[in-house]
Structures are given as C-alpha cells and as structure tokens.
Amino acid sequence: MDEIRIIEVKESIYADNDQKAQELRESLKKQGSFLLNVMSSPGSGKTTVLKSLIPQLQDKYKIAVMEADIDSDVDARTIAEATGVRTIQLHTGGMCHLDAGMTKQGLDEVGGDLYDLYILENVGNLVCPAEFDTGASKNLVILSVPEGDDKPLKYPLMFEKADVVLVNKIDVLPYFDFNLEKFTQYLQKRNPKIQIFPVSALTGEGMDKAAAWLDQAIETWRK
C-alpha cells in the first residue's frame, strides 16, 4: 500500500494570509492610513461603540467603516445614518472571519488613499477572527459585562492578539457577576502590555479615553 501523503493545508493558508496582511499594512503605512480591526462576540456592542467613538474623531480624521457580516446590511446602515461617514457592508459568504484578501477588497471598494482612518468591524465571534491577520494597524477587542469576566481564559488567542480591550456596558455592572479586577488579572496574564478601558457606549462613559487612545495610536502610526 502506498504511503499516505499528508499536506499541512492550515499552515500554508495562514502563511499566505500573513504575507498578504503584511503587504497591506505596508501599503497603508505609505499612504498614511490607519486600519483598526474591531473584534468581539455578537451582542457586545461593537456598532454602538463605533457610533459613540466616530463623532469624537471625525472632525480631525476622514473616516470610512467596513461592516462585516455573514448576511444583512443592518450595521452598515446604522453607522451611516448615525455618523454620516462612508460605510460599506462586507458579506463573508458564510465564513466567520475576515482575512487580508477580503479586507483588501473592502478597502478597494471604499476608495484608495482617501481616508485617514479605516475601521473594520469584524464578524461577531471570539474565535475565528483572531486567527487571521487582516493587515490592521491595531486590533481592538470589545467584551461586554454580561459575557462574564472569564473570557480571557476561554478565548486566549483573541486577547493575546488585541492591542486594547474595551469593557463595554459598565452601566449594568451592578446587575451582573462581573469582577473587573479579576478580568484585568486574567487579561494581563495573556497579554501584559494590553490597555484596558471600561466604557459604556450607551451612556458615553469612558469613550473619551478610548477615543484619545485611538487618536494617539493614529498619530504614532504616521510617524
């Protein structure tokens, strides 16, 4: 019987994507554009966070948003109506993540070097999106209070890949068994350099600090 040939498909797919992501990052760097990849589970408040964050930055930066979903254009319409920024919807064809190639297609559709800040709202999922480099300048992860403080233990890769975490819905903190100190400890074990901002996108609490972080990140990226 002939020897069975084993092909490491997973490794080659990731390697190819990593190369495309680095090429995209370098291209954006040359044109002075910053790409923010926003990841979280469904219902964490990604779109509401963006509705609160964008108005604090759009006087200084020209912003475009790419909304990724398996289907529908609900989020894209919501952002466009709330902020007035250029917004497009990306359908993933059933996949639970975006990769660098998909992101590049979205950027091409939005329009070349016209924007200072591109915001990519990734598919709602705490697993798949973390596995694929989109070519982003920074990765922002949102975790909401109702999800629980143990998520860095259950989904380590997501939090290891993050540059900053927003703990959203702190306005309901008294009603849920969520220990912010414990969450911070779990998170820093996975990623000692990570920054954390407790926020409420609904009330606006803490969103000024998140906006200041992003402003600083963009200015540093441009140097």
XYZ file of C-alpha atoms in Angstrom:
223
model
C 0.000 0.000 0.000
C 1.314 3.410 -0.939
C 2.292 5.771 1.843
C -0.414 8.282 2.651
C 0.642 11.812 1.780
C -0.193 14.423 4.423
C -0.474 18.071 3.390
C -0.444 20.769 6.062
C -3.133 22.939 4.496
C -3.773 25.010 7.611
C -0.173 26.162 7.846
C 0.061 27.186 4.200
C -3.220 29.115 4.354
C -2.077 31.110 7.366
C 1.368 31.750 5.866
C -0.136 33.067 2.645
C -2.552 35.284 4.550
C 0.206 36.621 6.800
C 2.211 37.696 3.762
C -0.793 39.452 2.214
C -1.562 41.120 5.535
C 1.965 42.480 5.865
C 1.892 43.796 2.308
C -1.419 45.523 3.011
C -0.099 47.016 6.261
C 2.957 48.410 4.482
C 0.794 49.865 1.709
C -1.477 51.607 4.207
C 1.546 52.901 6.086
C 2.940 54.514 2.935
C -0.310 56.330 2.226
C -0.697 57.426 5.846
C -3.876 55.453 6.501
C -4.633 53.616 9.751
C -6.704 50.429 9.800
C -8.442 49.480 13.058
C -9.737 45.917 13.323
C -12.626 45.699 15.821
C -13.432 42.221 17.147
C -15.876 40.835 19.686
C -18.643 38.315 20.195
C -22.166 39.041 18.889
C -24.101 41.454 21.075
C -21.099 43.021 22.792
C -21.970 46.429 21.376
C -19.459 46.876 18.518
C -21.761 49.026 16.423
C -22.880 51.130 19.392
C -19.232 51.674 20.361
C -18.479 52.916 16.850
C -21.498 55.230 16.932
C -20.035 56.798 20.074
C -16.375 56.716 19.006
C -16.549 58.097 15.463
C -18.067 61.522 16.286
C -15.161 62.205 18.656
C -12.653 61.722 15.822
C -14.322 62.736 12.564
C -13.510 66.436 12.887
C -9.815 65.520 12.794
C -9.785 62.432 10.561
C -11.587 61.393 7.407
C -13.120 58.038 8.370
C -14.554 55.078 6.490
C -16.168 51.987 8.019
C -16.352 48.434 6.709
C -19.032 46.310 8.364
C -18.511 42.548 8.065
C -21.344 40.067 8.500
C -22.406 36.706 7.180
C -25.517 38.441 5.813
C -27.653 41.633 6.047
C -26.652 45.314 5.934
C -28.205 46.356 9.235
C -24.970 47.516 10.881
C -23.737 49.424 7.829
C -26.999 51.341 7.592
C -26.903 52.074 11.322
C -23.388 53.533 11.189
C -24.026 55.522 8.022
C -27.218 57.059 9.402
C -25.722 57.809 12.836
C -22.387 59.281 11.749
C -22.579 60.178 8.059
C -19.228 58.537 7.307
C -18.607 56.414 4.233
C -19.759 52.889 5.113
C -19.878 49.635 3.179
C -21.091 46.152 4.081
C -18.876 43.108 3.565
C -20.606 39.732 3.254
C -18.322 36.832 4.107
C -20.269 34.124 2.309
C -20.848 32.143 5.489
C -17.313 32.424 6.883
C -16.940 33.590 10.478
C -13.931 35.835 9.886
C -12.208 38.227 7.510
C -8.732 37.651 6.139
C -6.297 40.059 4.484
C -7.608 39.401 0.987
C -11.197 40.158 1.988
C -10.070 43.299 3.804
C -8.173 44.468 0.710
C -11.314 44.011 -1.388
C -13.218 46.157 1.076
C -10.574 48.881 1.052
C -10.556 48.939 -2.739
C -14.330 49.332 -2.749
C -14.214 52.155 -0.186
C -11.671 54.021 -2.252
C -7.875 54.079 -2.245
C -5.967 56.651 -0.218
C -8.882 58.989 0.508
C -9.220 58.183 4.198
C -7.099 58.707 7.301
C -8.852 56.031 9.343
C -10.470 52.814 8.166
C -12.480 50.933 10.772
C -13.165 47.267 10.137
C -15.965 45.808 12.248
C -15.140 42.121 12.021
C -17.643 39.265 12.190
C -19.028 38.714 15.700
C -17.010 35.778 17.026
C -14.357 35.309 19.734
C -12.536 32.501 17.903
C -12.115 32.696 14.122
C -11.367 36.421 13.613
C -8.350 36.227 15.925
C -6.758 33.530 13.760
C -6.466 35.702 10.640
C -4.305 38.816 10.302
C -6.355 41.412 8.401
C -3.448 43.783 7.835
C -4.733 46.095 10.558
C -2.563 48.684 12.251
C -4.137 47.822 15.622
C -6.634 45.283 16.973
C -9.368 46.442 19.333
C -11.438 43.872 21.219
C -14.745 44.630 22.921
C -16.048 42.495 25.778
C -19.361 43.347 27.416
C -20.109 42.918 31.114
C -22.944 40.369 30.586
C -20.478 37.999 28.855
C -18.537 37.377 32.067
C -15.039 38.086 33.326
C -13.564 34.680 32.413
C -13.372 35.172 28.634
C -9.561 35.718 28.505
C -9.229 32.208 29.957
C -11.678 30.647 27.499
C -10.601 32.509 24.347
C -6.923 33.296 24.929
C -5.893 33.941 21.313
C -8.381 36.768 20.881
C -6.977 38.646 23.848
C -3.371 37.831 23.005
C -3.863 39.447 19.586
C -5.541 42.564 20.998
C -3.764 45.886 21.470
C -6.600 47.316 23.537
C -9.761 45.972 25.194
C -12.907 47.949 25.867
C -15.033 46.511 28.657
C -18.422 47.707 27.442
C -21.767 48.080 29.256
C -20.265 49.061 32.603
C -23.551 50.876 33.264
C -25.036 47.443 34.079
C -22.077 46.290 36.171
C -24.114 46.232 39.432
C -26.521 43.700 37.924
C -24.029 41.080 36.739
C -21.437 38.859 38.361
C -18.506 40.570 36.638
C -15.334 41.314 38.588
C -13.351 43.975 36.724
C -10.239 43.423 38.834
C -10.314 39.687 38.208
C -10.889 40.246 34.477
C -7.878 42.562 34.359
C -5.716 39.940 36.056
C -6.828 37.236 33.612
C -6.213 39.567 30.691
C -2.754 40.673 31.761
C -1.679 37.059 32.178
C -2.451 36.569 28.479
C -1.159 39.947 27.337
C 0.889 42.000 29.835
C 1.175 45.031 27.517
C -2.533 45.385 26.764
C -4.509 48.523 27.566
C -7.985 48.326 29.127
C -10.761 50.903 29.119
C -14.054 50.332 30.971
C -16.738 52.075 28.894
C -20.437 52.404 28.312
C -21.147 53.088 24.667
C -24.777 53.733 25.602
C -24.096 56.494 28.150
C -20.739 57.597 26.712
C -18.843 56.905 29.930
C -15.152 56.267 29.246
C -15.482 56.692 25.484
C -13.387 59.872 25.551
C -10.452 57.834 26.863
C -10.935 55.211 24.147
C -11.020 57.977 21.526
C -7.845 59.519 22.974
C -6.104 56.142 22.758
C -7.077 55.766 19.100
C -6.043 59.341 18.299
C -2.617 58.717 19.824
C -2.292 55.388 18.018
C -3.008 57.041 14.649
C -0.528 59.859 15.248
C 2.177 57.390 16.324
C 1.464 55.219 13.263
C 2.011 58.189 10.961
C 5.490 58.989 12.305
